[in-house]
Short mmCIF file of C-alpha atoms in Angstrom, two decimals:
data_model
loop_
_atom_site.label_atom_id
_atom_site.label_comp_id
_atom_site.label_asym_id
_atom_site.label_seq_id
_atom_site.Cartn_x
_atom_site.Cartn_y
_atom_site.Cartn_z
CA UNK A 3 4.37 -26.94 -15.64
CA UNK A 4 1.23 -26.40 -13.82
CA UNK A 5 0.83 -22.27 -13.65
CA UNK A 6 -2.24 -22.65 -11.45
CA UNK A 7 -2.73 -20.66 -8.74
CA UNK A 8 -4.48 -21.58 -6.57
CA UNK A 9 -4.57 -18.21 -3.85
CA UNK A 10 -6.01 -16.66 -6.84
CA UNK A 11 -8.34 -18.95 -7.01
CA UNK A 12 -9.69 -19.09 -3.60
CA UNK A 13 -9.80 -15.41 -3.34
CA UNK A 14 -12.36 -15.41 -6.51
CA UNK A 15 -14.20 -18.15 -4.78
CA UNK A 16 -14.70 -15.67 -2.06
CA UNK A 17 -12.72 -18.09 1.14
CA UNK A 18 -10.45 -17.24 2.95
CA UNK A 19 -6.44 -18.13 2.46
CA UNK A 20 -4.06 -18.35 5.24
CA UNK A 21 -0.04 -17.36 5.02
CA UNK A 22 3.12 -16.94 7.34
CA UNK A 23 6.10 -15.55 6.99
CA UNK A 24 9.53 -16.90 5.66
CA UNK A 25 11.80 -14.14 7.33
CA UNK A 26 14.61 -16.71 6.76
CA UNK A 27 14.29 -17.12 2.87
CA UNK A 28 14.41 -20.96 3.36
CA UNK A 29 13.40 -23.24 1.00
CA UNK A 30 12.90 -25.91 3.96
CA UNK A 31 10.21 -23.33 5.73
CA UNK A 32 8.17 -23.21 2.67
CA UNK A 33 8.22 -27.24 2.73
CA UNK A 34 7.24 -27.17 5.99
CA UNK A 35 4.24 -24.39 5.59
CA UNK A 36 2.98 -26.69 2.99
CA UNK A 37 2.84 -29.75 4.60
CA UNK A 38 1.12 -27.76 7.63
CA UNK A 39 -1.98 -27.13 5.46
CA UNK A 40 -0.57 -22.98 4.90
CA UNK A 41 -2.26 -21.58 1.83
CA UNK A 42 0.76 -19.08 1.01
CA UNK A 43 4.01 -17.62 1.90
CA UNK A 44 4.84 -14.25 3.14
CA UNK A 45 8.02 -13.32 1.02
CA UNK A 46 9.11 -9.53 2.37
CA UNK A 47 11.86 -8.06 -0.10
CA UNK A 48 10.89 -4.96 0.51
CA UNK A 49 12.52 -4.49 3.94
CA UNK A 50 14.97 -7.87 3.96
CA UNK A 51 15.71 -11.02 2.13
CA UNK A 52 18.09 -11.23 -0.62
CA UNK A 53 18.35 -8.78 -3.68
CA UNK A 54 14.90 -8.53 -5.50
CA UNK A 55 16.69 -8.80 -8.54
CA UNK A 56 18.54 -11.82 -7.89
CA UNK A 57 16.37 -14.51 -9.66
CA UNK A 58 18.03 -17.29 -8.96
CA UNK A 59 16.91 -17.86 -5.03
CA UNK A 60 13.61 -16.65 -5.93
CA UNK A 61 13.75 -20.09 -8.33
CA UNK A 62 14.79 -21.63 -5.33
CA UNK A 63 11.80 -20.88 -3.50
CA UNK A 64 9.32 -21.20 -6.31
CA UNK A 65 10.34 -24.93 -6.55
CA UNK A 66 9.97 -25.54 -3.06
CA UNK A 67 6.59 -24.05 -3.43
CA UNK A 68 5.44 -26.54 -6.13
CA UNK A 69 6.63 -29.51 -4.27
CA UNK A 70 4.61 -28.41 -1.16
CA UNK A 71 1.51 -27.46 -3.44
CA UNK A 72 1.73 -23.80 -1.45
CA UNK A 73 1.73 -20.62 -3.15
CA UNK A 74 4.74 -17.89 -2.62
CA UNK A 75 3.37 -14.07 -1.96
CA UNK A 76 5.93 -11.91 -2.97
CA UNK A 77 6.12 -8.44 -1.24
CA UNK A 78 8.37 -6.32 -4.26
CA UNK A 79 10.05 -2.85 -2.77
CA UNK A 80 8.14 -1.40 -5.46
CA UNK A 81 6.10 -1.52 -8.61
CA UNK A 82 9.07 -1.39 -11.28
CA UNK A 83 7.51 -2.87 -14.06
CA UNK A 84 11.38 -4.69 -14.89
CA UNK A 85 11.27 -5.97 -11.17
CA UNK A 86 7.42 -7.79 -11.49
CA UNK A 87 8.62 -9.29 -15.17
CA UNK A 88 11.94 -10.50 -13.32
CA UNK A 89 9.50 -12.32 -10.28
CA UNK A 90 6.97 -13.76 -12.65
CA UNK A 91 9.78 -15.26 -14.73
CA UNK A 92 11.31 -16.79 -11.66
CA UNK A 93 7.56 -18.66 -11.48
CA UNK A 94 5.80 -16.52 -8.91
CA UNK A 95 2.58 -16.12 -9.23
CA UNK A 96 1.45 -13.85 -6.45
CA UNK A 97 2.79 -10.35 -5.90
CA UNK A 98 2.34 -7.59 -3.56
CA UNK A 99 3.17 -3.55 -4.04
CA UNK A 100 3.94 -1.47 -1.04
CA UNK A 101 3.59 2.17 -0.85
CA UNK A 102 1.48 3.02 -3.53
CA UNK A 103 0.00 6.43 -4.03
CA UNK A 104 -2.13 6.76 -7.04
CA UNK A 105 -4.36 4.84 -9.79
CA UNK A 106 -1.99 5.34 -12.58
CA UNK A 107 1.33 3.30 -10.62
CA UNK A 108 -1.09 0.96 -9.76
CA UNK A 109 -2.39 0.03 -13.41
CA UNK A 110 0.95 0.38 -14.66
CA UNK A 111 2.05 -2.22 -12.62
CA UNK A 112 -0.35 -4.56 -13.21
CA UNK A 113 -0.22 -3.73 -16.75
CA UNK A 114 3.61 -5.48 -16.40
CA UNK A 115 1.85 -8.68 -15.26
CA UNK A 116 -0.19 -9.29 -18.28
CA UNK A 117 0.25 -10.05 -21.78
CA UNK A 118 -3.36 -8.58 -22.72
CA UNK A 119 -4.76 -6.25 -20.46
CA UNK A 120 -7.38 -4.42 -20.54
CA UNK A 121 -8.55 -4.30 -24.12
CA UNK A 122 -5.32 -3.64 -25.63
CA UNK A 123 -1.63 -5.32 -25.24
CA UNK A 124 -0.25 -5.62 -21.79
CA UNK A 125 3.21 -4.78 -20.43
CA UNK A 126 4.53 -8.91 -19.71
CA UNK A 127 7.41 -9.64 -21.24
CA UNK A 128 7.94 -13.53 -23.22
CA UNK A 129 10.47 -15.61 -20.79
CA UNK A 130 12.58 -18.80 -21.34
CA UNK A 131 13.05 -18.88 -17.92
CA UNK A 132 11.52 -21.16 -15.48
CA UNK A 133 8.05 -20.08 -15.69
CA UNK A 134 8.16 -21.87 -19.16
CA UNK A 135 10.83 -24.59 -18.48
CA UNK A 136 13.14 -22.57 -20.17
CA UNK A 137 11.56 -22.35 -23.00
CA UNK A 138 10.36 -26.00 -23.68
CA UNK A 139 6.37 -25.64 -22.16
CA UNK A 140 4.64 -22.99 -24.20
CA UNK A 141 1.43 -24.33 -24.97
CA UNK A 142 -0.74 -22.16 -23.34
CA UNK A 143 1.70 -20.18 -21.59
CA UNK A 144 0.28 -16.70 -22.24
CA UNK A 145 -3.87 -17.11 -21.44
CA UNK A 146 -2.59 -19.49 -18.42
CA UNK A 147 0.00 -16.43 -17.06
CA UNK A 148 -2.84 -13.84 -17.46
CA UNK A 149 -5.39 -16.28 -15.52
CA UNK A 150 -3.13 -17.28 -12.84
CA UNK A 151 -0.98 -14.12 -12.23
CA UNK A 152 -2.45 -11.64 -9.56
CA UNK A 153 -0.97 -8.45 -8.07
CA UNK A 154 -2.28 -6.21 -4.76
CA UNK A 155 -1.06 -3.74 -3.34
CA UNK A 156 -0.65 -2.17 0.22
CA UNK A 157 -2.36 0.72 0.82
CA UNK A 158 -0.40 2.44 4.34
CA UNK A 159 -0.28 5.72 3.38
CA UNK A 160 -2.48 8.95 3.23
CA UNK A 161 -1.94 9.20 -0.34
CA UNK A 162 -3.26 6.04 -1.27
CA UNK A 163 -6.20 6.08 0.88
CA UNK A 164 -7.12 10.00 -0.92
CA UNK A 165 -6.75 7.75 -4.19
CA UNK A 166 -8.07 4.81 -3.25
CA UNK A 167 -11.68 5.03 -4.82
CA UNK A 168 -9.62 5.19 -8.34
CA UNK A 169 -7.02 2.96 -7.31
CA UNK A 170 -9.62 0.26 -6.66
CA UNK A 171 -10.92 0.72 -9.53
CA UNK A 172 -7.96 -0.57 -11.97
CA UNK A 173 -8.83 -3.04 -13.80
CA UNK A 174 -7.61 -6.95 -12.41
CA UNK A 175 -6.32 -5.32 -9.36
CA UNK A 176 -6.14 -8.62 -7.23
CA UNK A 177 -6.20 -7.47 -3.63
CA UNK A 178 -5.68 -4.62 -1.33
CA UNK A 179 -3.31 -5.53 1.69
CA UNK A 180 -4.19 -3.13 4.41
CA UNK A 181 -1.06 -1.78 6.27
CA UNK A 182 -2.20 0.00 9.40
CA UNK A 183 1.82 0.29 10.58
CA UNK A 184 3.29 2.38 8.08
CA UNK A 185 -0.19 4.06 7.91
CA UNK A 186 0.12 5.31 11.38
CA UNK A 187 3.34 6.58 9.99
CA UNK A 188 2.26 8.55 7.42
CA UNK A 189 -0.82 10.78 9.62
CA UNK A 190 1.87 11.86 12.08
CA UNK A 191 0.89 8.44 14.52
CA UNK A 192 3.64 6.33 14.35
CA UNK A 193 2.54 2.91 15.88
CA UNK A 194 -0.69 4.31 17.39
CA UNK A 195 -2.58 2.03 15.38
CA UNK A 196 -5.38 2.11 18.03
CA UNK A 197 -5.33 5.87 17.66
CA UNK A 198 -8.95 7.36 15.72
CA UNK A 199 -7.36 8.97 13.27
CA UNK A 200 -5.96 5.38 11.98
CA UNK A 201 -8.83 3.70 12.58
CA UNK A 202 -10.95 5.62 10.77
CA UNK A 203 -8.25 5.48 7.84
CA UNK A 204 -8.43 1.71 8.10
CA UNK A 205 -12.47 1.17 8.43
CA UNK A 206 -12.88 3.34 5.31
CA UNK A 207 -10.38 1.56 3.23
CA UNK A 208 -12.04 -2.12 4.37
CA UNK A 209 -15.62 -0.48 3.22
CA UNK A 210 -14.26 0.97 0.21
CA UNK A 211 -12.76 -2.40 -0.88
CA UNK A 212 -15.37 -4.48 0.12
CA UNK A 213 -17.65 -2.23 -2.02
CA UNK A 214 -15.82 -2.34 -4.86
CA UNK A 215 -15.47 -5.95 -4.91
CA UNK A 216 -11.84 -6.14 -4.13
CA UNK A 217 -10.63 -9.05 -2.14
CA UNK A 218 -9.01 -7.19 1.38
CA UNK A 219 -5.71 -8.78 3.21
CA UNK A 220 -3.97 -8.33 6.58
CA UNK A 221 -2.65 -9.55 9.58
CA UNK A 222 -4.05 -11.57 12.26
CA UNK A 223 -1.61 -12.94 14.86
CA UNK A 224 -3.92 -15.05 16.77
CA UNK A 225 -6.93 -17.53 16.16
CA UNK A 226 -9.17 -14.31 17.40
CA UNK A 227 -7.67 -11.65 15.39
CA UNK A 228 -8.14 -13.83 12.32
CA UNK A 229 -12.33 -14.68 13.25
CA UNK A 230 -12.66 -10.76 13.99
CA UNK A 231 -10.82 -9.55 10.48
CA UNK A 232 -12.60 -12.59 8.53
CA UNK A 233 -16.06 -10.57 10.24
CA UNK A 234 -14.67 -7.49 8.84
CA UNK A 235 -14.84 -9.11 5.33
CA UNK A 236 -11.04 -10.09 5.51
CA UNK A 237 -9.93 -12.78 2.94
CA UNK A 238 -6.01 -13.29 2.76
CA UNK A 239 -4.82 -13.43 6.25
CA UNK A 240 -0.95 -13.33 7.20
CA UNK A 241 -1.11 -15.44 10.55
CA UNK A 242 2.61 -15.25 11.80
CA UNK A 243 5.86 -16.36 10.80
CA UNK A 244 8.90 -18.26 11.10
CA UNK A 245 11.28 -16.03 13.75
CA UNK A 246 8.05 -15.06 15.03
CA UNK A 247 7.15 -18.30 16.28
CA UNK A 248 10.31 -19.41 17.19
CA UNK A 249 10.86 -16.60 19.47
CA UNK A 250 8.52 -17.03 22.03
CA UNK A 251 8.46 -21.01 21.78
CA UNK A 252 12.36 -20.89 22.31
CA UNK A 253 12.49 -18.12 25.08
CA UNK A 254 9.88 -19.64 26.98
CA UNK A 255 11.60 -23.17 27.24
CA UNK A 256 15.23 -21.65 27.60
CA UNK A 257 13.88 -19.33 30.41
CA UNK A 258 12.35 -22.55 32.31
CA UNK A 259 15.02 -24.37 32.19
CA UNK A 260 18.01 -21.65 33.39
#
């Protein structure tokens, strides 16, 4: 099978990649993102969706995603290293931590997406799942995982942003997804992400990325947000979603015509 991916690749080309949301876990919406020109799909199990552990549907989607030449993005509830081996072995390529904290869950997680890492062994486990057609394509199967896999993480929390200096700096860390909700949260704002305080959490984790060299991701849920984020140095850009669309599209024409 081809394990190219090809987010990771545009992100190391330094261009931008644009995603949306699957909210309804359909195999159809993926289709359809791909034939729209999407670069990725937004793939939330950390607040919905099915159970993370249930590889099957997550097979399900991964095939969709290779017949529509789109990658998935995979949003875990967390960095259990038995959780990122179960995704990758369902073929996903792309995954996404939320509520980090510190350097050393952040290495240990990517750690679980590599066979080498870092000078020494990684932390992948060998699958005869469907990342390796069950065993039958092997040639090449461990240098292609470890060029193709990438992980990021969110950083929305105080924690993370104290850390984030050494938590940029683990090695192969793919991404930083900025998550100026939750971080609101977290200093006592909750959903004030206007307010100062989370501003000024947000600016320094964008200037902190971009000088370290790590790729930064968010949202942008209009054609305005996304040129003002891509100004801010803003690469992987989550531009709306299925329900999300749907919603105003639908309400609109049912309230014109009752």
């Amino acid at each position: 099978m081809d394990r190219t991916n090809h987010l990771r690749r545009t992100l190391e080309a330094g261009e931008s990649a644009y995603g949306a949301q699957a909210a309804t876990f359909s195999p159809a919406v993926v289709e359809v993102y791909g034939s729209l020109g999407l670069d990725w799909v937004w793939v939330d199990l950390e607040h919905a969706g099915p159970s993370p552990w249930d590889g099957q549907w997550l097979s399900d989607l991964t095939r969709a995603a290779d017949v529509a030449d789109i990658e998935l993005l995979v949003r875990l509830p967390g960095g259990d290293p038995k959780l990122i081996r179960k995704a990758l072995d369902a073929g996903v390529r792309t995954l996404l931590i939320p509520r980090v904290e510190s350097a050393a869950e952040v290495r240990e997680a990517v750690a679980a997406t590599r066979f080498r890492y870092d000078g020494g062994p990684g932390d992948r486990g060998v699958a005869r799942g469907r990342v390796t057609e069950w065993g039958r394509d092997t040639d090449g199967y461990v240098e292609e995982e470890d060029a193709n896999v990438t992980l990021g993480v969110m950083i929305e929390n105080a924690a993370a942003v104290e850390s984030l200096d050494d938590i940029l700096a683990v090695p192969d860390l793919g991404f930083v997804f900025v998550g100026p909700a939750d971080l609101s949260v977290s200093l006592g704002r909750p959903l004030e992400k206007g307010h100062p305080d989370v501003r000024g959490h947000v600016d320094r984790i964008e200037r902190a990325a971009l000088d370290a060299g790590v790729p930064l991701a968010g949202i942008a849920s209009s054609a305005e947000a996304v040129r003002d984020a891509e100004d801010r140095g803003y690469q992987l850009l989550r531009i709306g979603g299925d329900i999300s669309s749907a919603q105003p599209v639908l309400g609109e024409r049912l309230d014109a015509v009752r």
